[in-house]
mmCIF file of C-alpha atoms in Angstrom:
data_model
loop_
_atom_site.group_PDB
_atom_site.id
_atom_site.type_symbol
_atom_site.label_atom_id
_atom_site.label_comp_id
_atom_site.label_asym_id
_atom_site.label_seq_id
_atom_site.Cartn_x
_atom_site.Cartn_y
_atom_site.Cartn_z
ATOM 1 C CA UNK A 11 62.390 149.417 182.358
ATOM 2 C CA UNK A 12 61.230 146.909 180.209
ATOM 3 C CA UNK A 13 58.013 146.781 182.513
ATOM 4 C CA UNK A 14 56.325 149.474 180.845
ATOM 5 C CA UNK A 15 56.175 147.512 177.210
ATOM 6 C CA UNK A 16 55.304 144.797 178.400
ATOM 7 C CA UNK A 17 52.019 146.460 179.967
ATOM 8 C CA UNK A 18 51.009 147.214 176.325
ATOM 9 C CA UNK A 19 48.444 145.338 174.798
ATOM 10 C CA UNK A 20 48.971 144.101 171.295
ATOM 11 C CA UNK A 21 46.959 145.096 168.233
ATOM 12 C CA UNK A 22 47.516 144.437 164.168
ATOM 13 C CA UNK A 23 49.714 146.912 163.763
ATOM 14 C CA UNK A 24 51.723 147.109 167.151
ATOM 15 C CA UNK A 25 51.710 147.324 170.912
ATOM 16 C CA UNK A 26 49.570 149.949 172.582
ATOM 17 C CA UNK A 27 51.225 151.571 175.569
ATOM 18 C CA UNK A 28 48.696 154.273 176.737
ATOM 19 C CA UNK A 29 46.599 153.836 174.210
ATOM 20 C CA UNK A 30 48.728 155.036 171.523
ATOM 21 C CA UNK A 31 50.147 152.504 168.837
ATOM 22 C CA UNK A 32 54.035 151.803 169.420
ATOM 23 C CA UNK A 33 55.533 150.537 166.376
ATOM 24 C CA UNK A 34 59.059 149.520 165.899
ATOM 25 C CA UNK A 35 60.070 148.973 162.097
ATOM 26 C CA UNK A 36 63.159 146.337 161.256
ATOM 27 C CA UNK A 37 65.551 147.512 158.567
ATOM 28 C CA UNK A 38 65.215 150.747 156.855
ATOM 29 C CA UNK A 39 62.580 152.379 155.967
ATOM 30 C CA UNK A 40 62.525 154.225 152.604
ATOM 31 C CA UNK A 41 62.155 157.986 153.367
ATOM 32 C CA UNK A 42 59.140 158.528 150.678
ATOM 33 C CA UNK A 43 56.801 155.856 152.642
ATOM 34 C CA UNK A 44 57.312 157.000 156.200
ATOM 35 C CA UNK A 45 56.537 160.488 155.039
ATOM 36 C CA UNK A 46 53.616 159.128 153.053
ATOM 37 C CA UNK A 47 52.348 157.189 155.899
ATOM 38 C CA UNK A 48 52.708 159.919 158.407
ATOM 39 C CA UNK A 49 50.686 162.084 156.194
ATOM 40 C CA UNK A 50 48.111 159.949 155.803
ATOM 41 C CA UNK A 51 48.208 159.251 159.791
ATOM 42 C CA UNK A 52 48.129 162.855 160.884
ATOM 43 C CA UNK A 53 45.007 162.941 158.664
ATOM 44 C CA UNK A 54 43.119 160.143 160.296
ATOM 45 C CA UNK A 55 44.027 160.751 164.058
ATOM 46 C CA UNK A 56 42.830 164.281 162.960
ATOM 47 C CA UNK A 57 40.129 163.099 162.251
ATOM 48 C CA UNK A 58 39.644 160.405 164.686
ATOM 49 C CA UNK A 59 40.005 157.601 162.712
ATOM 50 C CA UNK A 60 43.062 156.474 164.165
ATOM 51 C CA UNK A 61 45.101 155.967 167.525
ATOM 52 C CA UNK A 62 47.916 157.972 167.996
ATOM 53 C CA UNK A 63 51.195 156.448 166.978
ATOM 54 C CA UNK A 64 54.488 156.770 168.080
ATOM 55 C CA UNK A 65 57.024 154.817 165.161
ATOM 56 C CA UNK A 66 60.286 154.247 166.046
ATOM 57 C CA UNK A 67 62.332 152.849 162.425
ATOM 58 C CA UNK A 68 65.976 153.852 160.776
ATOM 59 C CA UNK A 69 66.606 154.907 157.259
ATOM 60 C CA UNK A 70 68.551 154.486 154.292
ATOM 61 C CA UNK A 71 71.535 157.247 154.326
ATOM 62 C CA UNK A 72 69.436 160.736 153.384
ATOM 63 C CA UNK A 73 69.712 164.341 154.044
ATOM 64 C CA UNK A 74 66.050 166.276 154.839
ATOM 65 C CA UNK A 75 65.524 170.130 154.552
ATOM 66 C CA UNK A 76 63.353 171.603 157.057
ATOM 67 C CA UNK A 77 61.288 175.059 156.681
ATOM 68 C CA UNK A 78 64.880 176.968 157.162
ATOM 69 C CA UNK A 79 67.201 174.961 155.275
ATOM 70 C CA UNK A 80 70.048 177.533 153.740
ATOM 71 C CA UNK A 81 70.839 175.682 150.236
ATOM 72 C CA UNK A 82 74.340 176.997 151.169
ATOM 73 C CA UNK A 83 74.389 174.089 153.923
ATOM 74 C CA UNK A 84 74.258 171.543 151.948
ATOM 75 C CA UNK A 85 77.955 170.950 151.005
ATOM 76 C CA UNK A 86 77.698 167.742 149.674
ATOM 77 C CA UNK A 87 74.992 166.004 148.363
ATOM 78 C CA UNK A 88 75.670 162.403 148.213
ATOM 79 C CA UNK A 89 72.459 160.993 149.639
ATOM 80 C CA UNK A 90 69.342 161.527 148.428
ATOM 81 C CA UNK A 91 67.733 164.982 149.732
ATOM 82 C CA UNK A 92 64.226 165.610 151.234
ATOM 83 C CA UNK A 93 62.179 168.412 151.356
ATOM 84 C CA UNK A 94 60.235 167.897 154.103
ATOM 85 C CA UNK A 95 57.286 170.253 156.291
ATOM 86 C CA UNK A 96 58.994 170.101 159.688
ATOM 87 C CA UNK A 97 60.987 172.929 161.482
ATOM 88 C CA UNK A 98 64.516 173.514 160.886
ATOM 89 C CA UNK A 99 67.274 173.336 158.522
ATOM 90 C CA UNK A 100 69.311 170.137 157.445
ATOM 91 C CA UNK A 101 69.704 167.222 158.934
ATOM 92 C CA UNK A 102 70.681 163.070 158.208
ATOM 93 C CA UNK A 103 69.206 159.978 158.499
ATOM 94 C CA UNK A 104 70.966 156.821 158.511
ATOM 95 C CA UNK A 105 71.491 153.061 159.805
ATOM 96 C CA UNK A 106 72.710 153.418 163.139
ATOM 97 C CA UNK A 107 70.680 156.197 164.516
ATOM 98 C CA UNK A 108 67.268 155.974 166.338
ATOM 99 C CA UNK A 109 64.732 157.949 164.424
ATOM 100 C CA UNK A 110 61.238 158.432 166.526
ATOM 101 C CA UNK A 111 58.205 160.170 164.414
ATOM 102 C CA UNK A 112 55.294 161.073 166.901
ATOM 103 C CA UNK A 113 51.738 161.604 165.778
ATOM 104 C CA UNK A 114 50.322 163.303 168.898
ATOM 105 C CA UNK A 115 46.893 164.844 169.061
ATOM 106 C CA UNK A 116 47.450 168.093 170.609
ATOM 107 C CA UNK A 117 43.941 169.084 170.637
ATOM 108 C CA UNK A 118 43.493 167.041 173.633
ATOM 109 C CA UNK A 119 47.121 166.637 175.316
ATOM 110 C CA UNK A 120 47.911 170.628 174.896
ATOM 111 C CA UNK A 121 47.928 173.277 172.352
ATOM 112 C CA UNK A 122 51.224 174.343 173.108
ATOM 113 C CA UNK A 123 54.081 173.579 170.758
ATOM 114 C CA UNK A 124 56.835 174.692 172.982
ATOM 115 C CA UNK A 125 55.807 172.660 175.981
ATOM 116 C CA UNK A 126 55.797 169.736 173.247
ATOM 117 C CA UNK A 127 59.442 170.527 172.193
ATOM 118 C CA UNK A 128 60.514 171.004 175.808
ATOM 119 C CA UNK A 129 58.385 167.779 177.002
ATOM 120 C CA UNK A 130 60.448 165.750 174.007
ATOM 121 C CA UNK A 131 63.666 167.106 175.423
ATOM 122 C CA UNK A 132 63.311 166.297 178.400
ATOM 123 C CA UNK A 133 62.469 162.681 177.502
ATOM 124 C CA UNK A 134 64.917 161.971 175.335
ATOM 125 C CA UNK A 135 67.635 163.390 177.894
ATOM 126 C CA UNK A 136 66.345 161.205 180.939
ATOM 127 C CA UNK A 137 66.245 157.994 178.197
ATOM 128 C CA UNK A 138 70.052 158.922 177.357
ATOM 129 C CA UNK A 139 70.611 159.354 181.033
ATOM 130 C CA UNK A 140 69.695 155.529 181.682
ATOM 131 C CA UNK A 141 72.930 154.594 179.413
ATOM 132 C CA UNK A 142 75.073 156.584 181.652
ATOM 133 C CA UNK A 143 75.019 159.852 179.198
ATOM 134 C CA UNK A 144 74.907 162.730 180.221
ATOM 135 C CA UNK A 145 72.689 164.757 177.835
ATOM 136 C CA UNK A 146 70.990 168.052 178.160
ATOM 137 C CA UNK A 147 69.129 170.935 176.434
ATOM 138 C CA UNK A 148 70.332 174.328 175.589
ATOM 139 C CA UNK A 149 68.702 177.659 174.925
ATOM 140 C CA UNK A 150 68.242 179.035 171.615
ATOM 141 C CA UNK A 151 69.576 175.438 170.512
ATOM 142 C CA UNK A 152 66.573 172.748 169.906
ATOM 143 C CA UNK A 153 68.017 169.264 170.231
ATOM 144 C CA UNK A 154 69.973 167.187 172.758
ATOM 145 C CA UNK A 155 73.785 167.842 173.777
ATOM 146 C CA UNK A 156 77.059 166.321 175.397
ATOM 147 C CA UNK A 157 79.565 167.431 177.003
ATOM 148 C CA UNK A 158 81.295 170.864 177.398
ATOM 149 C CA UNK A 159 83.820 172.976 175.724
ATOM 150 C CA UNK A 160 86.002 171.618 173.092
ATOM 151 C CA UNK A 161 83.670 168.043 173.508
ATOM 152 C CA UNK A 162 80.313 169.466 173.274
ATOM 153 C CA UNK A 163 78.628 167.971 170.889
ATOM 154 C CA UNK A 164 74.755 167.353 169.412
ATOM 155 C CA UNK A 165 73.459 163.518 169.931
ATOM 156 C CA UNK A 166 70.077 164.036 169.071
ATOM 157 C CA UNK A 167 68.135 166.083 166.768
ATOM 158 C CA UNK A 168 64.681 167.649 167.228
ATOM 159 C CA UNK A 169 62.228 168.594 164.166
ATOM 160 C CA UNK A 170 58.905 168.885 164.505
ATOM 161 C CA UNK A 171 55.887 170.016 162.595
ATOM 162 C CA UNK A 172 51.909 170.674 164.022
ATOM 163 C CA UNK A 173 49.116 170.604 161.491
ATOM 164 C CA UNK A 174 45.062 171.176 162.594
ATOM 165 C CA UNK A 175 47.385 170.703 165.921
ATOM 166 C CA UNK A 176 48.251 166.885 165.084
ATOM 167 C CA UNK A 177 52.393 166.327 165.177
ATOM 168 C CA UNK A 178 54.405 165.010 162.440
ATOM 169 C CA UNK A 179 57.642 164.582 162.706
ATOM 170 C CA UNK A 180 59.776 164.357 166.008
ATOM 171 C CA UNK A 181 63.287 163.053 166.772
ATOM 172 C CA UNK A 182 66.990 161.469 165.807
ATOM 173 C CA UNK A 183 69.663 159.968 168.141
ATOM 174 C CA UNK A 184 72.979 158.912 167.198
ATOM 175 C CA UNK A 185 73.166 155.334 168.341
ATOM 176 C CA UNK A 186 76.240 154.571 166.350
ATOM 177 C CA UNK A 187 75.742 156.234 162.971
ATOM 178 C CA UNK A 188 78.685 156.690 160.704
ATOM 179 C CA UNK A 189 79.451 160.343 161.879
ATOM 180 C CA UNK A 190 81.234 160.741 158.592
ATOM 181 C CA UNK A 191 77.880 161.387 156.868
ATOM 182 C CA UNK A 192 76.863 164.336 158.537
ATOM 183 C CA UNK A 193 80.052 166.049 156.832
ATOM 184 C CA UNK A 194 77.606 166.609 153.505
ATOM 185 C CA UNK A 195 75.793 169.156 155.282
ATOM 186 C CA UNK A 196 75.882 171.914 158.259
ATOM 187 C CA UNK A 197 74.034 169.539 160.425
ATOM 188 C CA UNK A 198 71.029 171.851 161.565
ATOM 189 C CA UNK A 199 72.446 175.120 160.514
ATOM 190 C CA UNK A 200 75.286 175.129 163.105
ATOM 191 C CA UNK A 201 78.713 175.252 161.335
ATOM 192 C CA UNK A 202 80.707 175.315 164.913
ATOM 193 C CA UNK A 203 79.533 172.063 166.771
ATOM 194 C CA UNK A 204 80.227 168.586 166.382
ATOM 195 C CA UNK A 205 78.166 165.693 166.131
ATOM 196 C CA UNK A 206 78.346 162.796 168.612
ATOM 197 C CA UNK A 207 77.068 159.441 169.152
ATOM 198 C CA UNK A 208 76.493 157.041 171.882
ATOM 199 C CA UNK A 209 78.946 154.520 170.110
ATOM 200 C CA UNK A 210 81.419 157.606 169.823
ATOM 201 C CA UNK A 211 81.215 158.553 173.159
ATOM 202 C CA UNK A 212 81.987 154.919 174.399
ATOM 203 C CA UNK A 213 78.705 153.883 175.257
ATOM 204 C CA UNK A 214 77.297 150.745 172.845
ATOM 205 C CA UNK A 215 73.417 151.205 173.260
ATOM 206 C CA UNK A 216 71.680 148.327 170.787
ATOM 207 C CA UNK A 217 68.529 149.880 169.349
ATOM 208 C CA UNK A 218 66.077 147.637 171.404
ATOM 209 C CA UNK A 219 67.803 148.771 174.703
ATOM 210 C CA UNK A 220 67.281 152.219 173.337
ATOM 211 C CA UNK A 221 63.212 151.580 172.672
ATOM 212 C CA UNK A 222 62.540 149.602 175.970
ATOM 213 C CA UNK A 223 64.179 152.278 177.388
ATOM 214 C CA UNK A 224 62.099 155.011 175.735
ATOM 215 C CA UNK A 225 58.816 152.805 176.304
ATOM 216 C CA UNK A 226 59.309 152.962 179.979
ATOM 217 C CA UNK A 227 59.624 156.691 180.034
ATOM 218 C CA UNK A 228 56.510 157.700 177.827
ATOM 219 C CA UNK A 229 54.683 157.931 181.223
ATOM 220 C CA UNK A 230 56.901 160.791 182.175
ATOM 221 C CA UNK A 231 56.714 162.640 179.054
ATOM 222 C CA UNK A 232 52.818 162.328 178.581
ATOM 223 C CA UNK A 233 52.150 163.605 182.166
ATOM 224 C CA UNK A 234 54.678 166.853 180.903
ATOM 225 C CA UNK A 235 52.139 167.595 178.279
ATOM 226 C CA UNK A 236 49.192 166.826 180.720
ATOM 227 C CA UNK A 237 50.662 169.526 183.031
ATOM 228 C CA UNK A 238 50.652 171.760 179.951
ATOM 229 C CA UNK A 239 46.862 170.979 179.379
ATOM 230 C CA UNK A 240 46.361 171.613 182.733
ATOM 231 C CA UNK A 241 48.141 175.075 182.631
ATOM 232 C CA UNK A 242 46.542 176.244 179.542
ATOM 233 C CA UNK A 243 42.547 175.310 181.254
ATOM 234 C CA UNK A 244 43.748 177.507 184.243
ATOM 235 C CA UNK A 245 44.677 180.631 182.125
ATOM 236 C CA UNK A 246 41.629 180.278 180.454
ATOM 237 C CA UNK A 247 39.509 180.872 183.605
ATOM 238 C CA UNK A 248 41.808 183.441 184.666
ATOM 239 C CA UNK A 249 41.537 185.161 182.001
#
């Protein structure tokens, strides 16, 4: 897996895989300057002043409030809270999860949200699935999801925001968070499921693992949103 880094080629700020900057941060990454520098990125690729980026980093212990966020939700505040521009409600960010922001230029890989959503499922899941975890989607539930019954449980979060069709935003998965810090919130807006992690269900997966890992799957998920493209051309003709 590790194959599909190393075909990257490096510039100043990171390794290109596709032609789109990958950038892994060390330590954690104050909330204000990621979303600062995210801004400012979604502006310039935009634009096209800039490559796309995908930034992998973790952060200090936070909670963020999406478009939906119920201030009833938030039981607890002990971390610092966010208001941010993504989708859904609230959610946290801490050492010991994975958090992936994607700055994707729709305009030319598909101007459809939902087969971006779906395409970042499905990528996520099949990353999961090379640790041995069996992870999945669920309808009329947006993020990623173990086991069944009185174990099912949410591993990943999706939240995701498109402006002048340029992403912001993207993805969390629970590495080995402390689980315990979810409890100052309804994680997402969903009072009756739990919240996993690899680490919790057994399953160590070191952050690098989990990016090589990831790396060697971006293939997969930009040829999901070249399909879209592709879909989208042929209805226009139709039509």
């Amino acid at each position: 897996m590790a194959c599909a880094a190393r075909r990257g080629r490096r510039n100043a700020a990171g390794v290109l895989i596709h032609d789109i900057e990958w950038r892994v941060s060390p330590g954690l990454t104050p909330y204000a300057d990621s979303l600062a520098e995210m801004e400012a990125r979604a502006a310039a690729v935009g634009a096209g002043e800039a490559r796309e980026l995908v930034w992998l980093l973790e952060h200090p212990p936070i909670y963020t409030a999406g478009t939906s966020a119920d201030p009833a939700e938030l039981i607890d505040p002990r971390f610092p809270v966010f208001d941010t521009g993504r989708g859904g409600r609230y959610t946290y960010h801490g050492p010991g999860q994975r958090v992936g922001y994607l700055v994707l230029d729709l305009n030319k890989r598909g101007r459809d949200v939902r087969c971006f959503v779906h395409a970042l499922e499905q990528w996520l899941i099949a990353t999961l699935g090379d640790f041995g975890i069996a992870a999945r989607a669920e309808p009329g539930r947006v993020g990623i999801w173990t086991g069944h019954g009185a174990a099912e449980a949410k591993i990943g979060a999706i939240g995701v925001r498109v402006k002048r069709w340029v992403t912001l935003h993207g993805f969390s998965v629970n590495l080995d968070p402390d689980l315990t810090h979810f409890g100052g919130i309804v994680p997402c807006g969903l009072p009756d499921f739990a919240v996993t992690s690899a680490g919790a269900l057994g399953v160590p997966v070191p952050p690098a693992a989990f990016d090589t890992a990831l790396a060697a799957r971006l293939p997969d998920f930009l040829d999901q949103l070249a399909q879209s493209t592709k879909r989208l051309e042929q209805s226009v003709i139709t039509d």
